[in-house]
């Protein structure tokens, strides 16, 4: 079983799964063999250019024979929009333990288009482009390692959890008196 933990100090773990084995204690079962379809929804608290403090939230959702199971988590960091989105994506992908059909939803056009159109080429070139390491090379490498075991589809744009994730991140920033979020 994987533990659900908050990124912010003192933040409660959020678990919305319907498994009787969870009991709301922040534990979710590993994906069962028959759980073949997983959806990953990502958002960042701001799309502003440059390095700045921001949060990235994600929802991992899959359907089991007992019903839907969801894992929600947030991370905060000080980086560019693309880097923080990549780090949220890496963290979410590393939670998926079983090969599956994975659908990734998000609004970061650059990251999702590169994931769909360039990642395999970068991997073949050891994450180099024109003789130089690509920006966020290690994050892209970790993503490449994780997606090898899945069939991945990309959905660009606003998604079912967009507004909810943004509202939750805004609330977390207020609750933790973060002024830079």
PDB file of N, CA and C in Angstrom, residues 57-92:
ATOM      1  N   UNK A  57      -0.507  20.640  -8.283  1.00  0.00           N
ATOM      2  CA  UNK A  57      -1.381  19.627  -7.716  1.00  0.00           C
ATOM      3  C   UNK A  57      -1.739  18.593  -8.762  1.00  0.00           C
ATOM      4  N   UNK A  58      -2.011  17.395  -8.291  1.00  0.00           N
ATOM      5  CA  UNK A  58      -2.434  16.358  -9.230  1.00  0.00           C
ATOM      6  C   UNK A  58      -3.455  15.444  -8.585  1.00  0.00           C
ATOM      7  N   UNK A  59      -4.251  14.844  -9.461  1.00  0.00           N
ATOM      8  CA  UNK A  59      -5.213  13.821  -9.065  1.00  0.00           C
ATOM      9  C   UNK A  59      -4.906  12.599  -9.917  1.00  0.00           C
ATOM     10  N   UNK A  60      -4.665  11.471  -9.266  1.00  0.00           N
ATOM     11  CA  UNK A  60      -4.553  10.182  -9.939  1.00  0.00           C
ATOM     12  C   UNK A  60      -5.878   9.473  -9.713  1.00  0.00           C
ATOM     13  N   UNK A  61      -6.496   9.029 -10.779  1.00  0.00           N
ATOM     14  CA  UNK A  61      -7.814   8.404 -10.666  1.00  0.00           C
ATOM     15  C   UNK A  61      -7.814   7.101 -11.462  1.00  0.00           C
ATOM     16  N   UNK A  62      -8.324   6.046 -10.834  1.00  0.00           N
ATOM     17  CA  UNK A  62      -8.500   4.790 -11.549  1.00  0.00           C
ATOM     18  C   UNK A  62      -9.730   4.074 -11.029  1.00  0.00           C
ATOM     19  N   UNK A  63     -10.247   3.209 -11.862  1.00  0.00           N
ATOM     20  CA  UNK A  63     -11.461   2.481 -11.532  1.00  0.00           C
ATOM     21  C   UNK A  63     -11.081   1.039 -11.212  1.00  0.00           C
ATOM     22  N   UNK A  64     -11.565   0.570 -10.078  1.00  0.00           N
ATOM     23  CA  UNK A  64     -11.351  -0.826  -9.691  1.00  0.00           C
ATOM     24  C   UNK A  64     -12.710  -1.519  -9.666  1.00  0.00           C
ATOM     25  N   UNK A  65     -12.709  -2.782  -9.397  1.00  0.00           N
ATOM     26  CA  UNK A  65     -13.987  -3.498  -9.323  1.00  0.00           C
ATOM     27  C   UNK A  65     -14.845  -2.994  -8.163  1.00  0.00           C
ATOM     28  N   UNK A  66     -14.227  -2.353  -7.181  1.00  0.00           N
ATOM     29  CA  UNK A  66     -14.969  -1.819  -6.042  1.00  0.00           C
ATOM     30  C   UNK A  66     -15.390  -0.360  -6.246  1.00  0.00           C
ATOM     31  N   UNK A  67     -15.021   0.214  -7.363  1.00  0.00           N
ATOM     32  CA  UNK A  67     -15.384   1.601  -7.637  1.00  0.00           C
ATOM     33  C   UNK A  67     -14.151   2.455  -7.877  1.00  0.00           C
ATOM     34  N   UNK A  68     -14.352   3.773  -8.011  1.00  0.00           N
ATOM     35  CA  UNK A  68     -13.224   4.662  -8.300  1.00  0.00           C
ATOM     36  C   UNK A  68     -12.324   4.859  -7.085  1.00  0.00           C
ATOM     37  N   UNK A  69     -11.045   5.016  -7.362  1.00  0.00           N
ATOM     38  CA  UNK A  69     -10.070   5.341  -6.325  1.00  0.00           C
ATOM     39  C   UNK A  69      -9.292   6.557  -6.813  1.00  0.00           C
ATOM     40  N   UNK A  70      -9.127   7.536  -5.933  1.00  0.00           N
ATOM     41  CA  UNK A  70      -8.412   8.754  -6.303  1.00  0.00           C
ATOM     42  C   UNK A  70      -7.356   9.070  -5.265  1.00  0.00           C
ATOM     43  N   UNK A  71      -6.244   9.573  -5.744  1.00  0.00           N
ATOM     44  CA  UNK A  71      -5.187  10.049  -4.881  1.00  0.00           C
ATOM     45  C   UNK A  71      -4.930  11.498  -5.274  1.00  0.00           C
ATOM     46  N   UNK A  72      -4.945  12.390  -4.304  1.00  0.00           N
ATOM     47  CA  UNK A  72      -4.731  13.820  -4.535  1.00  0.00           C
ATOM     48  C   UNK A  72      -3.482  14.230  -3.776  1.00  0.00           C
ATOM     49  N   UNK A  73      -2.603  14.979  -4.430  1.00  0.00           N
ATOM     50  CA  UNK A  73      -1.421  15.474  -3.731  1.00  0.00           C
ATOM     51  C   UNK A  73      -0.997  16.806  -4.325  1.00  0.00           C
ATOM     52  N   UNK A  74      -0.244  17.542  -3.530  1.00  0.00           N
ATOM     53  CA  UNK A  74       0.262  18.854  -3.918  1.00  0.00           C
ATOM     54  C   UNK A  74       1.734  18.915  -3.576  1.00  0.00           C
ATOM     55  N   UNK A  75       2.466  19.655  -4.363  1.00  0.00           N
ATOM     56  CA  UNK A  75       3.867  19.915  -4.048  1.00  0.00           C
ATOM     57  C   UNK A  75       4.087  21.399  -4.263  1.00  0.00           C
ATOM     58  N   UNK A  76       5.021  21.943  -3.543  1.00  0.00           N
ATOM     59  CA  UNK A  76       5.369  23.339  -3.787  1.00  0.00           C
ATOM     60  C   UNK A  76       6.850  23.422  -4.070  1.00  0.00           C
ATOM     61  N   UNK A  77       7.206  24.384  -4.886  1.00  0.00           N
ATOM     62  CA  UNK A  77       8.598  24.575  -5.236  1.00  0.00           C
ATOM     63  C   UNK A  77       8.799  25.973  -5.780  1.00  0.00           C
ATOM     64  N   UNK A  78      10.038  26.287  -6.024  1.00  0.00           N
ATOM     65  CA  UNK A  78      10.385  27.591  -6.578  1.00  0.00           C
ATOM     66  C   UNK A  78      11.107  27.330  -7.886  1.00  0.00           C
ATOM     67  N   UNK A  79      10.372  27.416  -8.970  1.00  0.00           N
ATOM     68  CA  UNK A  79      10.947  27.149 -10.282  1.00  0.00           C
ATOM     69  C   UNK A  79      10.052  27.706 -11.362  1.00  0.00           C
ATOM     70  N   UNK A  80      10.409  27.421 -12.586  1.00  0.00           N
ATOM     71  CA  UNK A  80       9.597  27.871 -13.710  1.00  0.00           C
ATOM     72  C   UNK A  80       8.317  27.035 -13.779  1.00  0.00           C
ATOM     73  N   UNK A  81       7.368  27.534 -14.522  1.00  0.00           N
ATOM     74  CA  UNK A  81       6.112  26.808 -14.735  1.00  0.00           C
ATOM     75  C   UNK A  81       6.397  25.416 -15.281  1.00  0.00           C
ATOM     76  N   UNK A  82       7.243  25.326 -16.301  1.00  0.00           N
ATOM     77  CA  UNK A  82       7.529  24.021 -16.916  1.00  0.00           C
ATOM     78  C   UNK A  82       8.209  23.079 -15.930  1.00  0.00           C
ATOM     79  N   UNK A  83       9.187  23.577 -15.194  1.00  0.00           N
ATOM     80  CA  UNK A  83       9.907  22.707 -14.250  1.00  0.00           C
ATOM     81  C   UNK A  83       8.983  22.193 -13.148  1.00  0.00           C
ATOM     82  N   UNK A  84       8.168  23.057 -12.582  1.00  0.00           N
ATOM     83  CA  UNK A  84       7.285  22.624 -11.505  1.00  0.00           C
ATOM     84  C   UNK A  84       6.219  21.660 -12.024  1.00  0.00           C
ATOM     85  N   UNK A  85       5.743  21.878 -13.241  1.00  0.00           N
ATOM     86  CA  UNK A  85       4.789  20.953 -13.849  1.00  0.00           C
ATOM     87  C   UNK A  85       5.461  19.597 -14.059  1.00  0.00           C
ATOM     88  N   UNK A  86       6.704  19.608 -14.561  1.00  0.00           N
ATOM     89  CA  UNK A  86       7.457  18.369 -14.761  1.00  0.00           C
ATOM     90  C   UNK A  86       7.651  17.616 -13.445  1.00  0.00           C
ATOM     91  N   UNK A  87       7.992  18.341 -12.381  1.00  0.00           N
ATOM     92  CA  UNK A  87       8.204  17.694 -11.088  1.00  0.00           C
ATOM     93  C   UNK A  87       6.911  17.088 -10.543  1.00  0.00           C
ATOM     94  N   UNK A  88       5.788  17.764 -10.750  1.00  0.00           N
ATOM     95  CA  UNK A  88       4.495  17.195 -10.358  1.00  0.00           C
ATOM     96  C   UNK A  88       4.180  15.947 -11.161  1.00  0.00           C
ATOM     97  N   UNK A  89       4.482  16.000 -12.459  1.00  0.00           N
ATOM     98  CA  UNK A  89       4.259  14.850 -13.337  1.00  0.00           C
ATOM     99  C   UNK A  89       5.122  13.663 -12.905  1.00  0.00           C
ATOM    100  N   UNK A  90       6.383  13.912 -12.623  1.00  0.00           N
ATOM    101  CA  UNK A  90       7.291  12.841 -12.173  1.00  0.00           C
ATOM    102  C   UNK A  90       6.756  12.201 -10.896  1.00  0.00           C
ATOM    103  N   UNK A  91       6.403  13.039  -9.926  1.00  0.00           N
ATOM    104  CA  UNK A  91       5.920  12.523  -8.647  1.00  0.00           C
ATOM    105  C   UNK A  91       4.687  11.650  -8.832  1.00  0.00           C
ATOM    106  N   UNK A  92       3.757  12.111  -9.654  1.00  0.00           N
ATOM    107  CA  UNK A  92       2.534  11.340  -9.893  1.00  0.00           C
ATOM    108  C   UNK A  92       2.848  10.030 -10.615  1.00  0.00           C
TER     109      UNK A  92
END
